[in-house]
PDB file of C-alpha atoms in Angstrom:
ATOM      1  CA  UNK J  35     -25.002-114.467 121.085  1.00  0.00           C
ATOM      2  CA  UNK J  36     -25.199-114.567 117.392  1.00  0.00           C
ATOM      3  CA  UNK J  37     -25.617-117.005 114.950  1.00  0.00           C
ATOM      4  CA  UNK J  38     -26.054-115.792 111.069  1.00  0.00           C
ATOM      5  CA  UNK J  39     -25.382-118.983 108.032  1.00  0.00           C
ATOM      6  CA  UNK J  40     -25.828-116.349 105.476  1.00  0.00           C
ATOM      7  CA  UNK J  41     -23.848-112.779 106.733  1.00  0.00           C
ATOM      8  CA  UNK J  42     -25.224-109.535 104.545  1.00  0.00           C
ATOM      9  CA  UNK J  43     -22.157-108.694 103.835  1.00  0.00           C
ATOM     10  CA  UNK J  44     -21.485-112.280 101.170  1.00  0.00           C
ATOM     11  CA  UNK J  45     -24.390-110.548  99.322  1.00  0.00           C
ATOM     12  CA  UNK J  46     -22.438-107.202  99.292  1.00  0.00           C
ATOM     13  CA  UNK J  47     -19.798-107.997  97.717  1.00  0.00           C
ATOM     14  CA  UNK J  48     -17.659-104.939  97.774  1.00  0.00           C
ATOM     15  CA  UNK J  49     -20.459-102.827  98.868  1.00  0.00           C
ATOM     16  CA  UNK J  50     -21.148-100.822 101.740  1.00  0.00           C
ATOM     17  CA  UNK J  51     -23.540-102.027 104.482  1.00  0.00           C
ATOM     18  CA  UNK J  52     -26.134 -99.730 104.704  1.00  0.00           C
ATOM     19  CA  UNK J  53     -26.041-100.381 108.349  1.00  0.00           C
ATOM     20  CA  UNK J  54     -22.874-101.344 110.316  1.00  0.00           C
ATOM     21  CA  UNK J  55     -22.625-102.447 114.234  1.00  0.00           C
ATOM     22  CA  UNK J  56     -19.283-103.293 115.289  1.00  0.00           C
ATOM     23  CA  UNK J  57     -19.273-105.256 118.968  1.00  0.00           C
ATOM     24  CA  UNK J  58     -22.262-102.580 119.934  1.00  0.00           C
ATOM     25  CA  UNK J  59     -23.224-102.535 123.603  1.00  0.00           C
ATOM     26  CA  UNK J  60     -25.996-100.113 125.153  1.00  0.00           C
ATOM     27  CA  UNK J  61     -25.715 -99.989 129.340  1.00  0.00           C
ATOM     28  CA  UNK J  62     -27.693 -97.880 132.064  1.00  0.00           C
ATOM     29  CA  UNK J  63     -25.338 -97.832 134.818  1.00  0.00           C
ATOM     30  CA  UNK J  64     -24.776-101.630 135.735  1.00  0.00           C
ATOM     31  CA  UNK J  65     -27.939-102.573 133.679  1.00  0.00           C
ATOM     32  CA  UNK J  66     -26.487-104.382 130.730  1.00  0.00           C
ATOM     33  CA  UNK J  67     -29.536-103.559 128.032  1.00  0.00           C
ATOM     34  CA  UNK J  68     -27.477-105.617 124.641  1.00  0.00           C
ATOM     35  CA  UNK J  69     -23.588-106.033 124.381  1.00  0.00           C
ATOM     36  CA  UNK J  70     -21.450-107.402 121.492  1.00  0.00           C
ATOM     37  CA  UNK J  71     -23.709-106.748 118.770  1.00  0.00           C
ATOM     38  CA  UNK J  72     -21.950-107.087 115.357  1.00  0.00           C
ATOM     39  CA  UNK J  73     -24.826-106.824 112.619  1.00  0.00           C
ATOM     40  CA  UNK J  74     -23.915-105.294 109.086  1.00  0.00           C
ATOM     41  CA  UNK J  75     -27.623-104.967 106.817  1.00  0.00           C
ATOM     42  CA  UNK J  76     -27.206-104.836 103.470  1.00  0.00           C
ATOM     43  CA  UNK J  77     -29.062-102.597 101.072  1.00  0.00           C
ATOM     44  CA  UNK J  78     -32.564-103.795 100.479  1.00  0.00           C
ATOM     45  CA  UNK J  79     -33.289-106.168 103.386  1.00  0.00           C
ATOM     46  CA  UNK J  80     -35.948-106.356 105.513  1.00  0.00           C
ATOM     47  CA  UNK J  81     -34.920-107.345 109.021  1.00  0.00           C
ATOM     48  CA  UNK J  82     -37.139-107.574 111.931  1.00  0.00           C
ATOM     49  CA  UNK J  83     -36.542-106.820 115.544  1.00  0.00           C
ATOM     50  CA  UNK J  84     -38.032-108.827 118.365  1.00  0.00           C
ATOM     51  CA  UNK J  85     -37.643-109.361 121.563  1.00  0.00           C
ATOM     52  CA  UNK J  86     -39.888-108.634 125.235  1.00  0.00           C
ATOM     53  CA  UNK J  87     -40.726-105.531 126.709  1.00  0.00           C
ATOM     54  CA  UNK J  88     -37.428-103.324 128.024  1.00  0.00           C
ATOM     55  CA  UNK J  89     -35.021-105.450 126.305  1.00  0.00           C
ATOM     56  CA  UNK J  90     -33.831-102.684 123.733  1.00  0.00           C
ATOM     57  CA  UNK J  91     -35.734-102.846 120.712  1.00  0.00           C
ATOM     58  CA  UNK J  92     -36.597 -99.448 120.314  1.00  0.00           C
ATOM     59  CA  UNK J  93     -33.111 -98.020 122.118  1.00  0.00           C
ATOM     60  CA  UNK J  94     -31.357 -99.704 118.826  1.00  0.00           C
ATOM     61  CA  UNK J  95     -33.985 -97.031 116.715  1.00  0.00           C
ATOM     62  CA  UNK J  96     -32.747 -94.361 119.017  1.00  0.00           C
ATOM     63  CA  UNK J  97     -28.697 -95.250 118.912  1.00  0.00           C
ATOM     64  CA  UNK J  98     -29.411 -95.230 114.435  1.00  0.00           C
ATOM     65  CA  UNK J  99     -30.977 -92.151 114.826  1.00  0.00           C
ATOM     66  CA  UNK J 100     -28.193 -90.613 117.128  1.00  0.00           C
ATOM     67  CA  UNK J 101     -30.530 -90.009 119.741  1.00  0.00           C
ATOM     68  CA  UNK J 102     -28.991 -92.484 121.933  1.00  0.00           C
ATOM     69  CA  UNK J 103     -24.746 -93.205 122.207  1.00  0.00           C
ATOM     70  CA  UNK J 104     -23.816 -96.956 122.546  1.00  0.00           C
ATOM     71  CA  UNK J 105     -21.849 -97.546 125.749  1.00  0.00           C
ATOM     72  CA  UNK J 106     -19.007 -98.926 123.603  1.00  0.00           C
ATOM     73  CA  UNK J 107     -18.228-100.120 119.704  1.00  0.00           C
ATOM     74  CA  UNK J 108     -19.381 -98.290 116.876  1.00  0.00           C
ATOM     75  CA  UNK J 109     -22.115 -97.708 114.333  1.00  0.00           C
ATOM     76  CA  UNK J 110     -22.454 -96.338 111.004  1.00  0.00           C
ATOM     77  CA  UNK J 111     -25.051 -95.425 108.333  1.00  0.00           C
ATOM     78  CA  UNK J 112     -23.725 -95.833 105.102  1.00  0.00           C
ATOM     79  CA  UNK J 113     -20.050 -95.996 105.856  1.00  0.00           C
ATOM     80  CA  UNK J 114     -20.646 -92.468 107.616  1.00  0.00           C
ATOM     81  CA  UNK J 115     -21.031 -91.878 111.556  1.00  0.00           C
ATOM     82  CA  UNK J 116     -24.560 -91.724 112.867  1.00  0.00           C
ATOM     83  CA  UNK J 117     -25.897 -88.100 112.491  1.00  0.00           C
ATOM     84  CA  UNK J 118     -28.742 -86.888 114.282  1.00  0.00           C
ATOM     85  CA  UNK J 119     -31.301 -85.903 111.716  1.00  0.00           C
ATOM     86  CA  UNK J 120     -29.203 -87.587 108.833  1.00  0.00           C
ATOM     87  CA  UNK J 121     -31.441 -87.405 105.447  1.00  0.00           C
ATOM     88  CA  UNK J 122     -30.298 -91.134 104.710  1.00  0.00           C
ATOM     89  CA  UNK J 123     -32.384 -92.456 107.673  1.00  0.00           C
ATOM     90  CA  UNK J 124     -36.069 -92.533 107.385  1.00  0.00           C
ATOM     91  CA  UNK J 125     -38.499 -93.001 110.615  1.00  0.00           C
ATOM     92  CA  UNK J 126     -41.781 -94.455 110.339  1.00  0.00           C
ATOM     93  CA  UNK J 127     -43.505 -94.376 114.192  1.00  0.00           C
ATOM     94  CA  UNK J 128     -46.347 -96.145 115.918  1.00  0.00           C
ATOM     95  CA  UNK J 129     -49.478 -95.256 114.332  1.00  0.00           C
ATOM     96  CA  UNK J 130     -51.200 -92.993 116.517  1.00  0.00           C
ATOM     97  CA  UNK J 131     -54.855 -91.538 117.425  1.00  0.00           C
ATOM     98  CA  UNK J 132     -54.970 -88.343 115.501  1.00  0.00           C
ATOM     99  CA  UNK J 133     -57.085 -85.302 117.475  1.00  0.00           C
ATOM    100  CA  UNK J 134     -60.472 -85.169 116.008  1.00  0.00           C
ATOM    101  CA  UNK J 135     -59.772 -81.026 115.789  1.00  0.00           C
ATOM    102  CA  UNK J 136     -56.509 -80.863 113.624  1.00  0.00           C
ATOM    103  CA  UNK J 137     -56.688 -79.332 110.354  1.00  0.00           C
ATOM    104  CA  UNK J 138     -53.027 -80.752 109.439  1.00  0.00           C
ATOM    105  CA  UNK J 139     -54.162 -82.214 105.290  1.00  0.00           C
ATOM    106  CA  UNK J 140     -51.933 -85.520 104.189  1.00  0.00           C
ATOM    107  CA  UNK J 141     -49.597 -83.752 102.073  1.00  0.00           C
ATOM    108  CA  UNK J 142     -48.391 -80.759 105.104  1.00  0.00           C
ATOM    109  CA  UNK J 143     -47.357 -84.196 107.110  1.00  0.00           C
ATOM    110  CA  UNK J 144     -45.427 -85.544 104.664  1.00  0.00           C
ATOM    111  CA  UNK J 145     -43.674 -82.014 104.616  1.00  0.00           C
ATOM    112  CA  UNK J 146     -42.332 -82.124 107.470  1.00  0.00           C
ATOM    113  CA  UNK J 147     -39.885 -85.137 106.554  1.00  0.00           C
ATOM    114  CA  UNK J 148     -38.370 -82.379 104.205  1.00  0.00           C
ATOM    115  CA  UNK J 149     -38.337 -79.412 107.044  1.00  0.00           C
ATOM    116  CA  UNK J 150     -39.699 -80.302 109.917  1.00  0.00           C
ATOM    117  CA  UNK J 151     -36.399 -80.209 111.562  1.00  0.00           C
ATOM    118  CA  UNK J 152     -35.765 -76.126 110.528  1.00  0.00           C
ATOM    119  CA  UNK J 153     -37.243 -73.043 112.530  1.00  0.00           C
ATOM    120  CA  UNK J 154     -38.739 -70.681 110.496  1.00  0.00           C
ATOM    121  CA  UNK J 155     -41.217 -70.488 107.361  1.00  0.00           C
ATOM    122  CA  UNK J 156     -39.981 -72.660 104.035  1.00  0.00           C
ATOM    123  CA  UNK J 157     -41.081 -70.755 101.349  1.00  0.00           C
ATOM    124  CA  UNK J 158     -42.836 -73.640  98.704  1.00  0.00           C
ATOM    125  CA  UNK J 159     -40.720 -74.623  95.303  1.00  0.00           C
ATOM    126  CA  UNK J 160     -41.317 -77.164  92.626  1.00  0.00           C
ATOM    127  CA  UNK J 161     -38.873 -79.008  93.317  1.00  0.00           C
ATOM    128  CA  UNK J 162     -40.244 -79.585  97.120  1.00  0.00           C
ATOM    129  CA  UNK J 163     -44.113 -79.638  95.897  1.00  0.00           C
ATOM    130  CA  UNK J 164     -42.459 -82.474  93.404  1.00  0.00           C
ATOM    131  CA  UNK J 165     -40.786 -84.453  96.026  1.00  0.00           C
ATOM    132  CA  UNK J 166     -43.782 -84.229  97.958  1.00  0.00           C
ATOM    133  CA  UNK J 167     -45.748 -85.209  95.712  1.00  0.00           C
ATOM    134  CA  UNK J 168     -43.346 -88.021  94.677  1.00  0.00           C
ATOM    135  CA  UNK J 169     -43.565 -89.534  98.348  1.00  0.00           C
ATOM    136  CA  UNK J 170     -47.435 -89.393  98.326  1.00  0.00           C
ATOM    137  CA  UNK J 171     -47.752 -91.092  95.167  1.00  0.00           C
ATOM    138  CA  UNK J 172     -44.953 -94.124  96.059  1.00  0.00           C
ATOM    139  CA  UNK J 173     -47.747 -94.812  98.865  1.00  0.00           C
ATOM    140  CA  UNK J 174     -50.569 -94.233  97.093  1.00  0.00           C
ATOM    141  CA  UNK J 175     -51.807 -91.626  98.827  1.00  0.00           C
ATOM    142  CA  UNK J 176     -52.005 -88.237  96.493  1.00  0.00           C
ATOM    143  CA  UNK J 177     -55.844 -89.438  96.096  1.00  0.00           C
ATOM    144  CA  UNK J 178     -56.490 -87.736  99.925  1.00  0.00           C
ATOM    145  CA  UNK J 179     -53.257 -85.780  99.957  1.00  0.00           C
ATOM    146  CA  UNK J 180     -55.723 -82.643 100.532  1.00  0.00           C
ATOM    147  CA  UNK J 181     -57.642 -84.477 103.387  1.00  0.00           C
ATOM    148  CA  UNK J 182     -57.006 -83.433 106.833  1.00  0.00           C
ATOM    149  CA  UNK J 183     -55.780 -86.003 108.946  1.00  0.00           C
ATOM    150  CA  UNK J 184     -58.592 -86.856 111.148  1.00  0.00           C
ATOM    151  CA  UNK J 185     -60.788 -87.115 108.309  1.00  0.00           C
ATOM    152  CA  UNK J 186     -58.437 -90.207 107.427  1.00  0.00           C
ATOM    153  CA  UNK J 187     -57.984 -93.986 108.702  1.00  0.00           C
ATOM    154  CA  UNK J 188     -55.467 -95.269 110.677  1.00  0.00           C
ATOM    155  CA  UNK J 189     -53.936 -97.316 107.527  1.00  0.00           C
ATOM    156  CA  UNK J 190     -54.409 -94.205 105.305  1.00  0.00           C
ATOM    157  CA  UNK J 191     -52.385 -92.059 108.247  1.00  0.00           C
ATOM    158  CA  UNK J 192     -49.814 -94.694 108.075  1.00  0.00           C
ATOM    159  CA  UNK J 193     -49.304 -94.676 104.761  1.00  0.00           C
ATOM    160  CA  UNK J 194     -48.724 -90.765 105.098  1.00  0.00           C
ATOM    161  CA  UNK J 195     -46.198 -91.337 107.581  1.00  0.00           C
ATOM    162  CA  UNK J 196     -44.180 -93.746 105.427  1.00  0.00           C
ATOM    163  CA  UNK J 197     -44.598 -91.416 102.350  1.00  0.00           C
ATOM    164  CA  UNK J 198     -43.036 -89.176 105.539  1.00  0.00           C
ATOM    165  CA  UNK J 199     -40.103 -91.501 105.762  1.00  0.00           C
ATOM    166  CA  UNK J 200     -39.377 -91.701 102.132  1.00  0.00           C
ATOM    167  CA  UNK J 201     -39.563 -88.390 100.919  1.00  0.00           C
ATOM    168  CA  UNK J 202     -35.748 -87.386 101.903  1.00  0.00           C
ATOM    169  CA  UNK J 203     -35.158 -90.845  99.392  1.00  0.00           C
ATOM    170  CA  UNK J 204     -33.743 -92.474 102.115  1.00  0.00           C
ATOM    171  CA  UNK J 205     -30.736 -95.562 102.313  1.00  0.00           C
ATOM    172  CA  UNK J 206     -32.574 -96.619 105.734  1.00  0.00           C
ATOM    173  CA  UNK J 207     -36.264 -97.153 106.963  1.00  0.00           C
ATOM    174  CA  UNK J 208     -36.510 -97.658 110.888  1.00  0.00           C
ATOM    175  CA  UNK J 209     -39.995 -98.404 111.712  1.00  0.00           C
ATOM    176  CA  UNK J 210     -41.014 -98.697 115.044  1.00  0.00           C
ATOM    177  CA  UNK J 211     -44.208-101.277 115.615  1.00  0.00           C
ATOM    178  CA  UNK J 212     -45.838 -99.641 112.755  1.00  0.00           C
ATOM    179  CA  UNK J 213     -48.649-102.234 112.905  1.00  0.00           C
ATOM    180  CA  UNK J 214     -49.820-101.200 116.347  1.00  0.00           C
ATOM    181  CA  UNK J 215     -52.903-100.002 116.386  1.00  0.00           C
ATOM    182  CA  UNK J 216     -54.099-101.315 113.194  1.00  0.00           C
ATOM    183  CA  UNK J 217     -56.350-103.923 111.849  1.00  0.00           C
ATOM    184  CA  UNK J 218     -55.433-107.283 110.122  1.00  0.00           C
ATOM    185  CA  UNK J 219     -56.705-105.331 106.720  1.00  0.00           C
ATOM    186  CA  UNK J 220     -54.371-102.226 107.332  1.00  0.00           C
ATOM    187  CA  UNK J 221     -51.460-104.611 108.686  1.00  0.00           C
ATOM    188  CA  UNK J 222     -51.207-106.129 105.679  1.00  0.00           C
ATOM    189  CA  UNK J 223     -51.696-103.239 103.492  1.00  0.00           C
ATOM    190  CA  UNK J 224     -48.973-101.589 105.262  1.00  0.00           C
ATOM    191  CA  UNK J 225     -46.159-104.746 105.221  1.00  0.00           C
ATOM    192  CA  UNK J 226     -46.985-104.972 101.783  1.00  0.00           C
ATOM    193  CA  UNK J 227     -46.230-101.101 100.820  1.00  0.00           C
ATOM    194  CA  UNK J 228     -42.595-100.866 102.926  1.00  0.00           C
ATOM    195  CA  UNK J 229     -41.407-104.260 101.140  1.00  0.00           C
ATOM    196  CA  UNK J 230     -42.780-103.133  97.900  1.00  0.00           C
ATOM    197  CA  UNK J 231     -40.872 -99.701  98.498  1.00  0.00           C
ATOM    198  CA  UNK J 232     -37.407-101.369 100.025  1.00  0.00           C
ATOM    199  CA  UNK J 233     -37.624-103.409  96.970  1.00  0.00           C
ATOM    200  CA  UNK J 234     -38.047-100.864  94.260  1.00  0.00           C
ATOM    201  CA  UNK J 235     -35.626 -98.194  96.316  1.00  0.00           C
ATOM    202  CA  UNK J 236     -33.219-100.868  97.887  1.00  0.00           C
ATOM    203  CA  UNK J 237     -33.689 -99.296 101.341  1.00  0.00           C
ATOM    204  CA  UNK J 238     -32.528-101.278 104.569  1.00  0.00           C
ATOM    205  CA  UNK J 239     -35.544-101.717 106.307  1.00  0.00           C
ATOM    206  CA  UNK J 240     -35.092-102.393 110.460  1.00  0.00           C
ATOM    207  CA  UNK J 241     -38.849-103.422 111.211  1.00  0.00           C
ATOM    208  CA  UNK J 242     -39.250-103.484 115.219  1.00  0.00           C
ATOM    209  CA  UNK J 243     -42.673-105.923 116.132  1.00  0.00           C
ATOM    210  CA  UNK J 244     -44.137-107.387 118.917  1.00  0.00           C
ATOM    211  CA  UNK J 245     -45.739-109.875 116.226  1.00  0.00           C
ATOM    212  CA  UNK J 246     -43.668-111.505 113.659  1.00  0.00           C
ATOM    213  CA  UNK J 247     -46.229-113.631 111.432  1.00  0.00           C
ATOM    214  CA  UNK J 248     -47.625-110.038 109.677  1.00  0.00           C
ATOM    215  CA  UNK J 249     -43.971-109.746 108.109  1.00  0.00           C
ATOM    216  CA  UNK J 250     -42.476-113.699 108.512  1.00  0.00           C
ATOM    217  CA  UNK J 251     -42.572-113.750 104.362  1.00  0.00           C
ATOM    218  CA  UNK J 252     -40.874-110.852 103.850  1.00  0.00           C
ATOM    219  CA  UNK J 253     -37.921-111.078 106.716  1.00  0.00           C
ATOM    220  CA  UNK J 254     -34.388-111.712 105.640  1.00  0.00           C
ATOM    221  CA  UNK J 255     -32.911-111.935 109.225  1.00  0.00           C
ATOM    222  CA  UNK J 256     -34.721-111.600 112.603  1.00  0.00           C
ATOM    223  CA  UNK J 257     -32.457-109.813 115.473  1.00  0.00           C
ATOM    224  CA  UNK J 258     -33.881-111.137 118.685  1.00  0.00           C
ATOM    225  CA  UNK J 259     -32.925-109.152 122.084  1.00  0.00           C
ATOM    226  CA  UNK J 260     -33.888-110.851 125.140  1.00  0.00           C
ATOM    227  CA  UNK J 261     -31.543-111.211 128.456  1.00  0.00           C
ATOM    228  CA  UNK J 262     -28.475-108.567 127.323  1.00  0.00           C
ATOM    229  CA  UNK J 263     -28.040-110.832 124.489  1.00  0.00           C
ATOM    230  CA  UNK J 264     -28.967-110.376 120.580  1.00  0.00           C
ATOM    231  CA  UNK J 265     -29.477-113.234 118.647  1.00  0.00           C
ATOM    232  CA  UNK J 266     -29.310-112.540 115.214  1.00  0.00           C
ATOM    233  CA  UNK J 267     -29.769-115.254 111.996  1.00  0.00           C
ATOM    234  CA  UNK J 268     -33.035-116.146 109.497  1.00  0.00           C
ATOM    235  CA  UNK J 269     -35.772-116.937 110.860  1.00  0.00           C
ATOM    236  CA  UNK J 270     -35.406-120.417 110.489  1.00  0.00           C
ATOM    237  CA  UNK J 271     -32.427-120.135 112.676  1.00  0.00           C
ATOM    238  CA  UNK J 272     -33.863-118.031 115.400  1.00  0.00           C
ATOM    239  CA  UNK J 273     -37.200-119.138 115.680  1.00  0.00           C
ATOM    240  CA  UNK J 274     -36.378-122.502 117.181  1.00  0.00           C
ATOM    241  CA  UNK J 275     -37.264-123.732 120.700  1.00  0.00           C
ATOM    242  CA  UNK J 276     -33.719-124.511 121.213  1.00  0.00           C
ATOM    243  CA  UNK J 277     -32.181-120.886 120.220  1.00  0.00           C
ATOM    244  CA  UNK J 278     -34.822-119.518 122.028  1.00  0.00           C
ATOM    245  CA  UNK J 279     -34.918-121.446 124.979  1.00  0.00           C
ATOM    246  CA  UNK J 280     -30.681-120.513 125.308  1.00  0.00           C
ATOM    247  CA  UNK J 281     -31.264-117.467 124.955  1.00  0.00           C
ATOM    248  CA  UNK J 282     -33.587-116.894 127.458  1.00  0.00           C
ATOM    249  CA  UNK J 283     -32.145-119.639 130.059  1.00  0.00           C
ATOM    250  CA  UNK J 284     -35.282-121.475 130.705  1.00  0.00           C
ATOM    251  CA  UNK J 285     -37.555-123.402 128.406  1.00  0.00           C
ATOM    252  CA  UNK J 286     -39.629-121.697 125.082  1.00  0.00           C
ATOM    253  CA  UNK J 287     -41.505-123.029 122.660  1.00  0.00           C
ATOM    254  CA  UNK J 288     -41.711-122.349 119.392  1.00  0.00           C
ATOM    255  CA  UNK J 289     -44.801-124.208 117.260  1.00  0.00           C
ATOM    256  CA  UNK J 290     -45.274-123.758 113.349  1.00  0.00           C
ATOM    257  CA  UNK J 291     -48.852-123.684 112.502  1.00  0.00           C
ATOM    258  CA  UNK J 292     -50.592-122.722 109.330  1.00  0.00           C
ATOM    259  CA  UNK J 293     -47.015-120.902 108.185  1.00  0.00           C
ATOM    260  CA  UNK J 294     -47.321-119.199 111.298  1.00  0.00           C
ATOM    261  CA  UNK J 295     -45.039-119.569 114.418  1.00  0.00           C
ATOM    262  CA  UNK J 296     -46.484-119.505 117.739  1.00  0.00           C
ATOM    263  CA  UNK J 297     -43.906-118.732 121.336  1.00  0.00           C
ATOM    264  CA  UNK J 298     -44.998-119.992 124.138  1.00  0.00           C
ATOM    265  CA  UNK J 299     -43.175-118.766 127.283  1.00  0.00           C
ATOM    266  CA  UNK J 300     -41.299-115.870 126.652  1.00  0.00           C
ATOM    267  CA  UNK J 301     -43.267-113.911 129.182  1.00  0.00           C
ATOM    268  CA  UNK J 302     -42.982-109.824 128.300  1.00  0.00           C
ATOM    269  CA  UNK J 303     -44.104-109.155 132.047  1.00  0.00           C
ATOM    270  CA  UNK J 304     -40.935-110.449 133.260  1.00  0.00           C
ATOM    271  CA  UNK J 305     -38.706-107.536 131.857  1.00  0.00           C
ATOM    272  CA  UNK J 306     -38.358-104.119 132.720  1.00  0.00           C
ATOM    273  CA  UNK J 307     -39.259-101.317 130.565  1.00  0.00           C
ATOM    274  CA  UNK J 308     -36.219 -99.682 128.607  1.00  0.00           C
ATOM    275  CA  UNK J 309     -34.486 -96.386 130.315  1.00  0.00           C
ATOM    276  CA  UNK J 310     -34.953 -94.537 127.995  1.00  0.00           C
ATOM    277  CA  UNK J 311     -38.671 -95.086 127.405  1.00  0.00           C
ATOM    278  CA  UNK J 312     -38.736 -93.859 130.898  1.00  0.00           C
ATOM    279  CA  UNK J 313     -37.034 -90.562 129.869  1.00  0.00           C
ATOM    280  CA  UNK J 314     -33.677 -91.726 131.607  1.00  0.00           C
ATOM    281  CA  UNK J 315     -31.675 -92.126 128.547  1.00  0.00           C
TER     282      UNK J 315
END
């Protein structure tokens, strides 16, 4: 199911999509996970991705990283086949605990966006300490570049992990629930600083969330899995009781309060968790 009033590709023009999905289907055996997924993102827009538990949010990270091959259609970065460890993608992850013991500072993390994908020792350059240094400073982090990691907060850790994502310059930022974890403070310190960079650096942004009022101002489009089905349009189109409630097959509501949107009955404990998350993919 999709529904979309303004396509990305009317404000491309002639341009290429920075992301392209052309009647995209994942399956696990007879487990339909999405199917028929045509989606092309333009250059600079922030689309989120939400949906319950298991239905395929972060399996659509893994199939635009390469780490995952759709059951049928295609997909393309940039007018180019996926590529495991392309350069054009950048990853931002789940912010995570950091051990209380590592003596990894700010600015070796955001190294290994450069080489953290090469065996053996890379010898330090200017140009690398400048890119580095670049990608720290677009975040606003070279102030406790030096600082291990554990001596650091969990938004100041984030913000090293999208200088992580950015310091390849990027076409595409995939960020997987990069709120989790994180205070209301750090939440919106961190939306703030990936539509701020998109902006500025015109990078697709693909923003999955359990939560959707931290980043409902910024969103272009919402992509909404739920059922084997992706519903896919602005938020004002998606966010409905009535789109919602088809998509699902049984009734969800959908309240605007405060310019915030409450869903009531779209239960997460009624899906299964994706294959892959269960190392079956």
């Amino acid at each position: 199911m999709s529904i979309t009033t303004t396509p990305a590709m009317e404000a491309l023009g002639a341009a290429e999509p920075a992301i392209c999905l052309n009647n995209a289907c994942v399956a696990f055996g007879e487990r339909v996970l999405w199917d028929h997924v045509d989606l092309d993102i333009a250059p600079g827009e922030f689309v989120a991705v939400l949906g319950p538990n298991g239905a395929g949010k972060t399996t659509l990270l893994r199939v635009l990283l390469g780490q995952h091959h759709l059951t049928h259609g295609q997909v393309r970065i940039d007018g180019n086949p996926v590529q495991r460890g392309s350069r054009r993608i950048g990853y931002v992850p789940q912010q995570k605990s950091i051990d209380s013991t590592a003596v990894i500072r700010g600015r070796d993390l955001v190294a290994l966006g450069l080489d953290g994908d090469r065996w053996g020792i890379t010898w330090p350059t200017r140009q690398r300490r400048e890119k580095i240094d670049w990608a720290l400073d677009a975040v606003g982090a070279l102030a406790y570049a030096d600082a291990p990691l554990s001596m650091l907060s969990g938004g100041e850790q984030q913000r090293l992990r999208i200088a992580q994502a950015l310091v390849t310059d990027p076409s595409v930022l995939l960020c997987d629930e990069p709120l989790l974890s994180l205070d209301i403070f750090h939440q919106l310190a961190v939306t703030d600083l990936i539509d701020r960079t998109r902006r500025e650096h015109n990078i697709a942004v693909l923003f999955v969330t359990h939560e959707i009022n931290p980043v409902l101002p910024l969103v272009d489009r919402i992509i909404y899995f739920a059922n084997g089905q992706a519903l896919i349009g602005t938020p004002d189109e998606v966010m409905t009781t009535q789109t919602l409630s088809e998509l699902y097959g049984r009734r969800v509501e959908v309240l605007r309060h405060d310019g915030q949107l409450l869903v009531f009955g779209a239960d997460d404990h009624a899906h299964h968790p994706e294959p892959d998350q269960e190392g079956d993919a």
